[in-house]
Amino acid sequence: MSTLHLDHVSLVYDQRGQAGHLVLDGISRELGPDDFVTIVGRSGSGKTSLLNIAAGFVAPTRGRVSLDGQPVKGPGADRAVVFQDDALFPWLSARENVAFALKLQGISKAERAARADGLLEAVGLARAGNKAIWQLSGGMRQRVGIARALAADPRFLLMDEPLGALDAMTRERMQELLLDVWRKSGAGVLLITHGIEEALFLGSRVVVLSANPGRVVADLSFDFGRRFLAGEAARSVKSDPQFIAAREHLRDLIDEEQQDIAA
Ligand SMILES: Nc1ncnc2c1ncn2[C@@H]1O[C@H](COP(=O)(O)OP(=O)(O)O)[C@@H](O)[C@H]1O
Ligand SMILES: [Mg+2]
């Protein structure tokens, strides 16, 4: 059972000849193994920067990142990352793309193939193992990317707008798949999205970031995703008056934020 801890994290990007640009200001948050935390905020509010810090790609200017009390000094297999346009290896099959991560861990070829097939099945691609990447739709490619991320058996899955490039219907199916992956993998999830409804449906917690600088405006708990996992239809969850009220509340929080900037 792991916890990823951001402790008073601030980030300043240097700008040539000018004072640095404060992008994130004093962010303290914890991500536990049972959490599905979604982050929403305007474009430029530092969402990607925050994920890059959690992943260990970028070091915070101030503050600390730790995993179970150990300082995070860089990327690690415990934190798998999925981006919007994740590059798969086009010359490898879907199975080989997933198995590649296992090869780096020194796992035998037969076991790699078996585990890759299990992961592809978990993302609804049980029969696509032999397919070439160019034969797969956008949604299928993104599922291969998620299976590949899961291959390292990460404790945390960090995703930056993973569904942003998909059409609306595929996106809804993928949201359901992500909830399923969250439940089955036992990994804590941090997911960035600019879709308020998506954040609310998926997030056991929704964190709203302000812009310039990025600060936590709200951190709210919801059970809509868990209701879906317990068997309620996604449409029923999303049309529940509680869901709609929460969605409008989140929208207001983000709009207020924009008005402050305009004022
Ligand atoms: N590598 C970088 N160097 C300098 N400024 C950056 C860099 N990456 C992002 N920024 C700036 O930091 C701010 C936050 O960017 P980002 O984290 O990408 O926000 P978001 O993902 O919420 O759109 C933006 O103003 C962006 O221009
Ligand atoms: Mg971004």
PDB file of N, CA and C in Angstrom, residues 129-170:
ATOM      1  N   GLY A 129      -3.816  -8.957 -30.284  1.00  0.00           N
ATOM      2  CA  GLY A 129      -2.387  -9.103 -30.010  1.00  0.00           C
ATOM      3  C   GLY A 129      -1.510  -9.108 -31.248  1.00  0.00           C
ATOM      4  N   ASN A 130      -1.972  -9.764 -32.311  1.00  0.00           N
ATOM      5  CA  ASN A 130      -1.140  -9.893 -33.507  1.00  0.00           C
ATOM      6  C   ASN A 130      -1.262  -8.710 -34.456  1.00  0.00           C
ATOM      7  N   LYS A 131      -2.188  -7.809 -34.162  1.00  0.00           N
ATOM      8  CA  LYS A 131      -2.426  -6.691 -35.082  1.00  0.00           C
ATOM      9  C   LYS A 131      -1.249  -5.718 -35.072  1.00  0.00           C
ATOM     10  N   ALA A 132      -0.999  -5.154 -36.256  1.00  0.00           N
ATOM     11  CA  ALA A 132       0.008  -4.093 -36.347  1.00  0.00           C
ATOM     12  C   ALA A 132      -0.627  -2.793 -35.847  1.00  0.00           C
ATOM     13  N   ILE A 133       0.197  -1.885 -35.385  1.00  0.00           N
ATOM     14  CA  ILE A 133      -0.316  -0.636 -34.815  1.00  0.00           C
ATOM     15  C   ILE A 133      -1.166   0.137 -35.825  1.00  0.00           C
ATOM     16  N   TRP A 134      -0.730   0.121 -37.079  1.00  0.00           N
ATOM     17  CA  TRP A 134      -1.489   0.893 -38.087  1.00  0.00           C
ATOM     18  C   TRP A 134      -2.872   0.312 -38.334  1.00  0.00           C
ATOM     19  N   GLN A 135      -3.102  -0.919 -37.895  1.00  0.00           N
ATOM     20  CA  GLN A 135      -4.424  -1.533 -38.082  1.00  0.00           C
ATOM     21  C   GLN A 135      -5.397  -1.165 -36.955  1.00  0.00           C
ATOM     22  N   LEU A 136      -4.910  -0.452 -35.956  1.00  0.00           N
ATOM     23  CA  LEU A 136      -5.748  -0.167 -34.785  1.00  0.00           C
ATOM     24  C   LEU A 136      -6.323   1.245 -34.848  1.00  0.00           C
ATOM     25  N   SER A 137      -7.561   1.392 -34.333  1.00  0.00           N
ATOM     26  CA  SER A 137      -8.178   2.724 -34.236  1.00  0.00           C
ATOM     27  C   SER A 137      -7.502   3.519 -33.120  1.00  0.00           C
ATOM     28  N   GLY A 138      -7.820   4.816 -33.036  1.00  0.00           N
ATOM     29  CA  GLY A 138      -7.233   5.669 -31.998  1.00  0.00           C
ATOM     30  C   GLY A 138      -7.505   5.143 -30.595  1.00  0.00           C
ATOM     31  N   GLY A 139      -8.746   4.706 -30.374  1.00  0.00           N
ATOM     32  CA  GLY A 139      -9.111   4.192 -29.052  1.00  0.00           C
ATOM     33  C   GLY A 139      -8.355   2.915 -28.726  1.00  0.00           C
ATOM     34  N   MET A 140      -8.180   2.064 -29.734  1.00  0.00           N
ATOM     35  CA  MET A 140      -7.448   0.810 -29.523  1.00  0.00           C
ATOM     36  C   MET A 140      -5.975   1.101 -29.235  1.00  0.00           C
ATOM     37  N   ARG A 141      -5.416   2.058 -29.934  1.00  0.00           N
ATOM     38  CA  ARG A 141      -4.009   2.407 -29.678  1.00  0.00           C
ATOM     39  C   ARG A 141      -3.839   2.902 -28.244  1.00  0.00           C
ATOM     40  N   GLN A 142      -4.798   3.718 -27.818  1.00  0.00           N
ATOM     41  CA  GLN A 142      -4.675   4.248 -26.460  1.00  0.00           C
ATOM     42  C   GLN A 142      -4.808   3.121 -25.438  1.00  0.00           C
ATOM     43  N   ARG A 143      -5.607   2.110 -25.770  1.00  0.00           N
ATOM     44  CA  ARG A 143      -5.730   0.968 -24.856  1.00  0.00           C
ATOM     45  C   ARG A 143      -4.445   0.157 -24.825  1.00  0.00           C
ATOM     46  N   VAL A 144      -3.773   0.038 -25.975  1.00  0.00           N
ATOM     47  CA  VAL A 144      -2.463  -0.637 -25.984  1.00  0.00           C
ATOM     48  C   VAL A 144      -1.490   0.141 -25.093  1.00  0.00           C
ATOM     49  N   GLY A 145      -1.562   1.482 -25.184  1.00  0.00           N
ATOM     50  CA  GLY A 145      -0.691   2.323 -24.352  1.00  0.00           C
ATOM     51  C   GLY A 145      -0.948   2.107 -22.863  1.00  0.00           C
ATOM     52  N   ILE A 146      -2.218   1.930 -22.508  1.00  0.00           N
ATOM     53  CA  ILE A 146      -2.554   1.701 -21.095  1.00  0.00           C
ATOM     54  C   ILE A 146      -2.086   0.310 -20.665  1.00  0.00           C
ATOM     55  N   ALA A 147      -2.280  -0.681 -21.542  1.00  0.00           N
ATOM     56  CA  ALA A 147      -1.804  -2.040 -21.225  1.00  0.00           C
ATOM     57  C   ALA A 147      -0.291  -2.030 -21.045  1.00  0.00           C
ATOM     58  N   ARG A 148       0.391  -1.282 -21.898  1.00  0.00           N
ATOM     59  CA  ARG A 148       1.850  -1.195 -21.795  1.00  0.00           C
ATOM     60  C   ARG A 148       2.257  -0.548 -20.462  1.00  0.00           C
ATOM     61  N   ALA A 149       1.522   0.492 -20.067  1.00  0.00           N
ATOM     62  CA  ALA A 149       1.822   1.151 -18.788  1.00  0.00           C
ATOM     63  C   ALA A 149       1.613   0.188 -17.624  1.00  0.00           C
ATOM     64  N   LEU A 150       0.587  -0.657 -17.740  1.00  0.00           N
ATOM     65  CA  LEU A 150       0.286  -1.593 -16.652  1.00  0.00           C
ATOM     66  C   LEU A 150       1.280  -2.749 -16.588  1.00  0.00           C
ATOM     67  N   ALA A 151       2.027  -2.953 -17.680  1.00  0.00           N
ATOM     68  CA  ALA A 151       2.947  -4.095 -17.745  1.00  0.00           C
ATOM     69  C   ALA A 151       4.001  -4.033 -16.642  1.00  0.00           C
ATOM     70  N   ALA A 152       4.358  -2.842 -16.239  1.00  0.00           N
ATOM     71  CA  ALA A 152       5.389  -2.701 -15.198  1.00  0.00           C
ATOM     72  C   ALA A 152       4.796  -2.910 -13.807  1.00  0.00           C
ATOM     73  N   ASP A 153       3.493  -3.233 -13.735  1.00  0.00           N
ATOM     74  CA  ASP A 153       2.805  -3.428 -12.463  1.00  0.00           C
ATOM     75  C   ASP A 153       3.022  -2.220 -11.535  1.00  0.00           C
ATOM     76  N   PRO A 154       2.689  -1.032 -12.039  1.00  0.00           N
ATOM     77  CA  PRO A 154       2.980   0.190 -11.287  1.00  0.00           C
ATOM     78  C   PRO A 154       2.075   0.329 -10.071  1.00  0.00           C
ATOM     79  N   ARG A 155       2.532   1.098  -9.116  1.00  0.00           N
ATOM     80  CA  ARG A 155       1.682   1.399  -7.967  1.00  0.00           C
ATOM     81  C   ARG A 155       0.799   2.601  -8.265  1.00  0.00           C
ATOM     82  N   PHE A 156       1.266   3.422  -9.212  1.00  0.00           N
ATOM     83  CA  PHE A 156       0.468   4.592  -9.611  1.00  0.00           C
ATOM     84  C   PHE A 156       0.451   4.711 -11.120  1.00  0.00           C
ATOM     85  N   LEU A 157      -0.698   5.119 -11.621  1.00  0.00           N
ATOM     86  CA  LEU A 157      -0.868   5.336 -13.048  1.00  0.00           C
ATOM     87  C   LEU A 157      -1.146   6.829 -13.219  1.00  0.00           C
ATOM     88  N   LEU A 158      -0.241   7.506 -13.915  1.00  0.00           N
ATOM     89  CA  LEU A 158      -0.355   8.960 -14.085  1.00  0.00           C
ATOM     90  C   LEU A 158      -0.718   9.232 -15.542  1.00  0.00           C
ATOM     91  N   MET A 159      -1.840   9.909 -15.770  1.00  0.00           N
ATOM     92  CA  MET A 159      -2.315  10.062 -17.152  1.00  0.00           C
ATOM     93  C   MET A 159      -2.636  11.515 -17.462  1.00  0.00           C
ATOM     94  N   ASP A 160      -2.063  12.012 -18.548  1.00  0.00           N
ATOM     95  CA  ASP A 160      -2.265  13.401 -18.967  1.00  0.00           C
ATOM     96  C   ASP A 160      -3.207  13.453 -20.165  1.00  0.00           C
ATOM     97  N   GLU A 161      -4.449  13.800 -19.927  1.00  0.00           N
ATOM     98  CA  GLU A 161      -5.480  13.866 -20.971  1.00  0.00           C
ATOM     99  C   GLU A 161      -5.441  12.648 -21.883  1.00  0.00           C
ATOM    100  N   PRO A 162      -5.501  11.443 -21.320  1.00  0.00           N
ATOM    101  CA  PRO A 162      -5.314  10.245 -22.142  1.00  0.00           C
ATOM    102  C   PRO A 162      -6.425  10.047 -23.170  1.00  0.00           C
ATOM    103  N   LEU A 163      -7.597  10.644 -22.936  1.00  0.00           N
ATOM    104  CA  LEU A 163      -8.716  10.423 -23.854  1.00  0.00           C
ATOM    105  C   LEU A 163      -8.980  11.641 -24.725  1.00  0.00           C
ATOM    106  N   GLY A 164      -8.090  12.645 -24.634  1.00  0.00           N
ATOM    107  CA  GLY A 164      -8.333  13.924 -25.292  1.00  0.00           C
ATOM    108  C   GLY A 164      -8.461  13.848 -26.791  1.00  0.00           C
ATOM    109  N   ALA A 165      -7.821  12.864 -27.421  1.00  0.00           N
ATOM    110  CA  ALA A 165      -7.823  12.821 -28.887  1.00  0.00           C
ATOM    111  C   ALA A 165      -8.924  11.917 -29.442  1.00  0.00           C
ATOM    112  N   LEU A 166      -9.757  11.366 -28.568  1.00  0.00           N
ATOM    113  CA  LEU A 166     -10.736  10.383 -29.040  1.00  0.00           C
ATOM    114  C   LEU A 166     -12.092  11.010 -29.319  1.00  0.00           C
ATOM    115  N   ASP A 167     -12.857  10.387 -30.213  1.00  0.00           N
ATOM    116  CA  ASP A 167     -14.203  10.880 -30.485  1.00  0.00           C
ATOM    117  C   ASP A 167     -15.101  10.612 -29.271  1.00  0.00           C
ATOM    118  N   ALA A 168     -16.237  11.320 -29.204  1.00  0.00           N
ATOM    119  CA  ALA A 168     -17.057  11.333 -27.991  1.00  0.00           C
ATOM    120  C   ALA A 168     -17.503   9.934 -27.552  1.00  0.00           C
ATOM    121  N   MET A 169     -17.891   9.101 -28.515  1.00  0.00           N
ATOM    122  CA  MET A 169     -18.402   7.784 -28.123  1.00  0.00           C
ATOM    123  C   MET A 169     -17.297   6.869 -27.625  1.00  0.00           C
ATOM    124  N   THR A 170     -16.169   6.901 -28.323  1.00  0.00           N
ATOM    125  CA  THR A 170     -15.026   6.096 -27.884  1.00  0.00           C
ATOM    126  C   THR A 170     -14.585   6.558 -26.508  1.00  0.00           C
TER     127      THR A 170
END
